[in-house]
Amino acid sequence: WRNVLLCSALCITTIICQLSTAMPTRLLLVRHVGRQDFVDESWSGKAHNPYDPPMVVEDGLVSARKLGTYLNRRGISHVYSSPFIRCLQTAQSASEVIDHIYDIVPEPGLAEFLHEILYPEAYEDETIWAPSNMAKTLCDYLDDNAWAIANPTHPETIRQFHERCAATVKEIATRCAGTTTLLVTHASV
């Protein structure tokens, strides 16, 4: 089943999986809030890491907190996020409103499509998204002890991207069987 709901300019896609447990597994896929380089074209030229723009602060905080308020009554017990800063910030801001969420698992398998045209000069994961020590300063709830499900290669083909995303979502559904889990990711996922 797929159910799409528009909430404060964010699209929430719900995937309901019936695994071997009695309770269905619900995965709520959410795109990160607005990115800084889309509102400030000069941002990339002065950024430490031009491939990992943060969220737009004022609008992003409002949207992410509205998302958290909406999701608070959905019984979310786990949060996974792409390791890109804008996704972690969206997950953090939403989780601050969701009761009993204190850990956000950064999952490289939820990263966006790492095509060489989009990331021409990035050769290692650490050059594409912020290293975990920097991410930890921006995301208090970051669980940096979690084991990654997938480590994408750069560059990747569209087929590799689809296979990575499918394998990651399937493994998250297995790990979080019988629960409701929030996945904060990108439009391409």
Coordinates of N, CA, C and O in Angstrom, one line a residue, residues 57-148:
V57 N 17.2 27.7 7.3 CA 17.0 27.7 8.7 C 15.6 28.1 9.2 O 14.9 27.3 9.8
E58 N 15.1 29.3 8.9 CA 13.8 29.7 9.4 C 12.7 28.9 8.9 O 11.9 28.3 9.6
D59 N 12.5 28.8 7.6 CA 11.5 28.0 7.0 C 11.6 26.5 7.3 O 10.6 25.9 7.5
G60 N 12.8 26.1 7.3 CA 13.1 24.6 7.5 C 12.7 24.2 8.9 O 12.0 23.2 9.1
L61 N 13.0 25.0 9.9 CA 12.6 24.7 11.3 C 11.1 24.7 11.5 O 10.6 23.8 12.1
V62 N 10.4 25.7 10.9 CA 9.0 25.7 11.0 C 8.4 24.5 10.3 O 7.5 23.8 10.9
S63 N 8.8 24.2 9.1 CA 8.2 23.0 8.4 C 8.5 21.7 9.1 O 7.7 20.8 9.2
A64 N 9.8 21.5 9.6 CA 10.1 20.3 10.2 C 9.4 20.1 11.5 O 9.0 19.0 11.9
R65 N 9.2 21.2 12.3 CA 8.4 21.1 13.5 C 7.0 20.8 13.3 O 6.3 20.1 14.0
K66 N 6.4 21.4 12.2 CA 5.0 21.0 11.8 C 4.9 19.6 11.5 O 4.0 18.9 11.8
L67 N 5.9 19.1 10.8 CA 6.0 17.6 10.5 C 6.0 16.8 11.8 O 5.3 15.9 11.9
G68 N 6.9 17.2 12.7 CA 7.0 16.5 14.0 C 5.6 16.5 14.7 O 5.2 15.5 15.3
T69 N 5.0 17.6 14.7 CA 3.7 17.7 15.4 C 2.7 16.8 14.7 O 1.9 16.1 15.4
Y70 N 2.6 16.8 13.4 CA 1.7 15.9 12.7 C 2.0 14.4 13.0 O 1.2 13.6 13.2
L71 N 3.3 14.1 13.0 CA 3.7 12.7 13.2 C 3.7 12.2 14.7 O 3.8 11.0 14.9
N72 N 3.6 13.1 15.6 CA 3.7 12.8 17.0 C 2.7 11.8 17.4 O 2.9 10.9 18.3
R73 N 1.5 11.8 16.9 CA 0.5 10.8 17.2 C 0.5 9.6 16.4 O -0.4 8.8 16.4
R74 N 1.5 9.4 15.6 CA 1.6 8.2 14.7 C 2.4 7.0 15.4 O 2.6 6.0 14.7
G75 N 2.9 7.2 16.6 CA 3.5 6.1 17.2 C 4.9 5.7 16.7 O 5.3 4.6 16.7
I76 N 5.6 6.7 16.3 CA 7.0 6.5 15.7 C 7.9 6.0 16.8 O 8.0 6.6 17.9
S77 N 8.7 5.0 16.5 CA 9.6 4.4 17.5 C 11.0 4.5 17.0 O 12.0 4.4 17.8
H78 N 11.3 4.7 15.7 CA 12.6 4.7 15.2 C 12.7 5.8 14.1 O 11.7 6.1 13.4
V79 N 13.9 6.5 14.0 CA 14.1 7.5 13.0 C 15.4 7.1 12.3 O 16.5 7.0 13.0
Y80 N 15.4 7.0 11.0 CA 16.6 6.8 10.1 C 16.6 8.0 9.2 O 15.6 8.5 8.8
S81 N 17.9 8.4 8.9 CA 18.0 9.6 8.1 C 19.2 9.4 7.1 O 20.2 8.8 7.5
S82 N 19.1 10.0 6.0 CA 20.2 10.1 5.1 C 21.3 10.9 5.8 O 21.0 11.8 6.7
P83 N 22.6 10.6 5.6 CA 23.7 11.4 6.3 C 23.9 12.8 5.9 O 24.7 13.5 6.4
F84 N 23.2 13.2 4.8 CA 23.3 14.6 4.4 C 22.8 15.6 5.5 O 21.7 15.3 6.1
I85 N 23.4 16.7 5.7 CA 23.1 17.6 6.8 C 21.6 18.0 6.8 O 21.0 18.0 7.8
R86 N 21.1 18.4 5.6 CA 19.7 18.9 5.5 C 18.7 17.8 6.0 O 17.7 18.1 6.6
C87 N 19.0 16.5 5.8 CA 18.2 15.4 6.2 C 18.3 15.3 7.7 O 17.3 15.1 8.4
L88 N 19.5 15.3 8.2 CA 19.7 15.1 9.7 C 19.1 16.3 10.4 O 18.5 16.1 11.5
Q89 N 19.2 17.5 9.9 CA 18.5 18.7 10.5 C 17.0 18.6 10.5 O 16.3 18.9 11.5
T90 N 16.5 18.1 9.4 CA 15.0 17.9 9.3 C 14.6 16.8 10.3 O 13.6 17.0 11.1
A91 N 15.3 15.7 10.4 CA 15.0 14.6 11.4 C 15.1 15.2 12.8 O 14.3 14.9 13.7
Q92 N 16.2 15.9 13.1 CA 16.3 16.5 14.4 C 15.2 17.4 14.8 O 14.6 17.3 15.9
S93 N 14.9 18.3 14.0 CA 13.8 19.3 14.3 C 12.4 18.6 14.4 O 11.7 19.0 15.3
A94 N 12.2 17.6 13.6 CA 10.9 16.9 13.7 C 10.9 16.0 15.0 O 9.9 16.0 15.7
S95 N 12.0 15.4 15.3 CA 12.1 14.5 16.5 C 12.0 15.3 17.8 O 11.6 14.7 18.8
E96 N 12.4 16.5 17.8 CA 12.3 17.3 19.0 C 10.8 17.5 19.4 O 10.5 17.7 20.6
V97 N 9.9 17.3 18.5 CA 8.5 17.4 18.8 C 7.8 16.1 19.0 O 6.8 15.9 19.7
I98 N 8.4 15.0 18.5 CA 7.9 13.7 18.6 C 8.3 13.1 20.0 O 9.4 13.0 20.3
D99 N 7.3 12.6 20.7 CA 7.5 12.0 22.1 C 8.4 10.8 22.0 O 8.2 9.9 21.1
H100 N 9.4 10.7 22.9 CA 10.2 9.5 23.1 C 11.1 9.2 21.9 O 11.5 8.0 21.7
I101 N 11.5 10.1 21.1 CA 12.5 9.9 20.1 C 13.8 10.6 20.5 O 13.8 11.9 20.6
Y102 N 14.8 9.9 20.7 CA 16.1 10.5 21.1 C 17.3 10.0 20.3 O 18.4 10.5 20.5
D103 N 17.0 9.1 19.4 CA 18.1 8.6 18.5 C 17.7 8.7 17.1 O 16.6 8.3 16.7
I104 N 18.6 9.3 16.3 CA 18.4 9.3 14.8 C 19.6 8.6 14.2 O 20.7 8.9 14.5
V105 N 19.3 7.5 13.5 CA 20.3 6.7 12.9 C 20.7 7.2 11.5 O 19.8 7.3 10.6
P106 N 21.9 7.7 11.3 CA 22.3 8.1 10.0 C 22.6 6.9 9.1 O 23.3 6.0 9.5
E107 N 21.9 6.8 8.0 CA 22.0 5.7 7.1 C 22.4 6.1 5.7 O 21.6 6.7 5.0
P108 N 23.6 5.8 5.3 CA 24.1 6.1 4.0 C 23.3 5.5 2.8 O 23.2 6.0 1.8
G109 N 22.6 4.4 3.1 CA 21.8 3.8 2.1 C 20.6 4.6 1.7 O 19.9 4.4 0.7
L110 N 20.2 5.6 2.5 CA 19.1 6.6 2.2 C 19.6 7.8 1.5 O 18.8 8.7 1.3
A111 N 20.9 7.9 1.2 CA 21.5 9.1 0.5 C 20.9 9.2 -0.9 O 20.4 8.2 -1.5
E112 N 21.0 10.4 -1.4 CA 20.4 10.6 -2.8 C 21.3 10.0 -3.8 O 22.4 9.4 -3.5
F113 N 20.8 10.0 -5.0 CA 21.5 9.4 -6.2 C 22.9 10.0 -6.4 O 23.0 11.2 -6.6
L114 N 23.9 9.2 -6.2 CA 25.3 9.8 -6.3 C 25.9 9.6 -7.7 O 26.9 8.9 -7.9
H115 N 25.3 10.3 -8.6 CA 25.7 10.3 -10.0 C 26.9 11.3 -10.2 O 27.0 12.3 -9.6
E116 N 27.8 10.9 -11.1 CA 29.0 11.7 -11.3 C 28.7 13.1 -11.8 O 29.5 14.0 -11.6
I117 N 27.6 13.3 -12.5 CA 27.2 14.6 -13.0 C 26.8 15.5 -11.8 O 27.1 16.7 -11.8
L118 N 26.1 15.0 -10.8 CA 25.7 15.7 -9.6 C 26.9 16.0 -8.7 O 26.9 17.0 -8.0
Y119 N 27.8 15.0 -8.6 CA 28.9 15.1 -7.7 C 30.2 14.9 -8.5 O 30.9 13.8 -8.3
P120 N 30.6 15.8 -9.4 CA 31.8 15.5 -10.3 C 33.1 15.4 -9.6 O 34.0 14.7 -10.0
E121 N 33.3 16.1 -8.5 CA 34.6 16.1 -7.8 C 34.7 15.3 -6.5 O 35.7 15.3 -5.9
A122 N 33.6 14.7 -6.2 CA 33.6 13.9 -4.9 C 34.0 12.5 -5.2 O 33.4 11.8 -6.0
Y123 N 35.0 12.0 -4.5 CA 35.5 10.7 -4.7 C 35.3 9.8 -3.5 O 35.4 8.6 -3.7
E124 N 35.1 10.3 -2.4 CA 34.9 9.5 -1.2 C 33.6 10.0 -0.5 O 33.3 11.2 -0.6
D125 N 33.0 9.1 0.3 CA 31.8 9.5 1.0 C 32.0 10.7 1.8 O 31.1 11.6 1.9
E126 N 33.1 10.8 2.5 CA 33.4 11.9 3.4 C 33.4 13.3 2.7 O 33.3 14.3 3.3
T127 N 33.7 13.2 1.4 CA 33.7 14.5 0.6 C 32.3 14.8 0.1 O 32.1 15.9 -0.4
I128 N 31.3 13.9 0.2 CA 30.0 14.2 -0.3 C 29.1 14.7 0.8 O 28.4 15.7 0.7
W129 N 29.1 14.0 2.0 CA 28.4 14.5 3.1 C 29.3 14.7 4.3 O 30.4 14.3 4.3
A130 N 28.8 15.5 5.2 CA 29.6 15.9 6.4 C 30.1 14.7 7.2 O 29.3 13.7 7.4
P131 N 31.3 14.7 7.7 CA 31.7 13.6 8.6 C 30.9 13.6 9.8 O 30.3 14.6 10.3
S132 N 30.8 12.4 10.5 CA 30.0 12.3 11.7 C 30.3 13.2 12.8 O 29.4 13.7 13.5
N133 N 31.6 13.6 13.0 CA 31.9 14.5 14.1 C 31.3 15.9 13.8 O 30.9 16.6 14.7
M134 N 31.2 16.3 12.6 CA 30.6 17.6 12.3 C 29.1 17.5 12.4 O 28.4 18.4 12.9
A135 N 28.5 16.4 11.9 CA 27.1 16.2 11.9 C 26.6 16.1 13.4 O 25.5 16.6 13.7
K136 N 27.4 15.6 14.2 CA 27.0 15.5 15.7 C 26.9 16.9 16.3 O 26.0 17.1 17.2
T137 N 27.6 17.9 15.8 CA 27.5 19.2 16.3 C 26.1 19.9 15.9 O 25.7 20.8 16.5
L138 N 25.6 19.4 14.8 CA 24.3 19.9 14.3 C 23.1 19.1 14.6 O 22.0 19.5 14.5
C139 N 23.3 17.9 15.1 CA 22.2 17.0 15.4 C 22.5 16.3 16.7 O 23.2 15.3 16.8
D140 N 21.8 16.8 17.8 CA 22.0 16.3 19.1 C 21.6 14.8 19.3 O 22.1 14.1 20.1
Y141 N 20.6 14.4 18.5 CA 20.1 13.0 18.6 C 20.8 12.0 17.8 O 20.3 10.9 17.7
L142 N 21.9 12.4 17.2 CA 22.6 11.4 16.2 C 23.1 10.2 17.0 O 23.8 10.3 18.0
D143 N 22.7 9.0 16.5 CA 23.2 7.8 17.0 C 24.4 7.3 16.1 O 24.2 6.7 15.1
D144 N 25.6 7.7 16.5 CA 26.7 7.4 15.6 C 27.3 6.1 15.9 O 28.4 5.7 15.4
N145 N 26.7 5.3 16.7 CA 27.1 3.9 17.0 C 26.4 2.9 16.1 O 26.8 1.7 16.2
A146 N 25.5 3.3 15.4 CA 24.7 2.3 14.5 C 25.6 1.8 13.4 O 26.4 2.6 12.9
W147 N 25.3 0.6 13.0 CA 26.0 0.0 11.8 C 25.3 0.4 10.5 O 24.1 0.2 10.4
A148 N 26.0 0.9 9.5 CA 25.4 1.2 8.3 C 24.9 0.0 7.6 O 25.5 -1.1 7.6

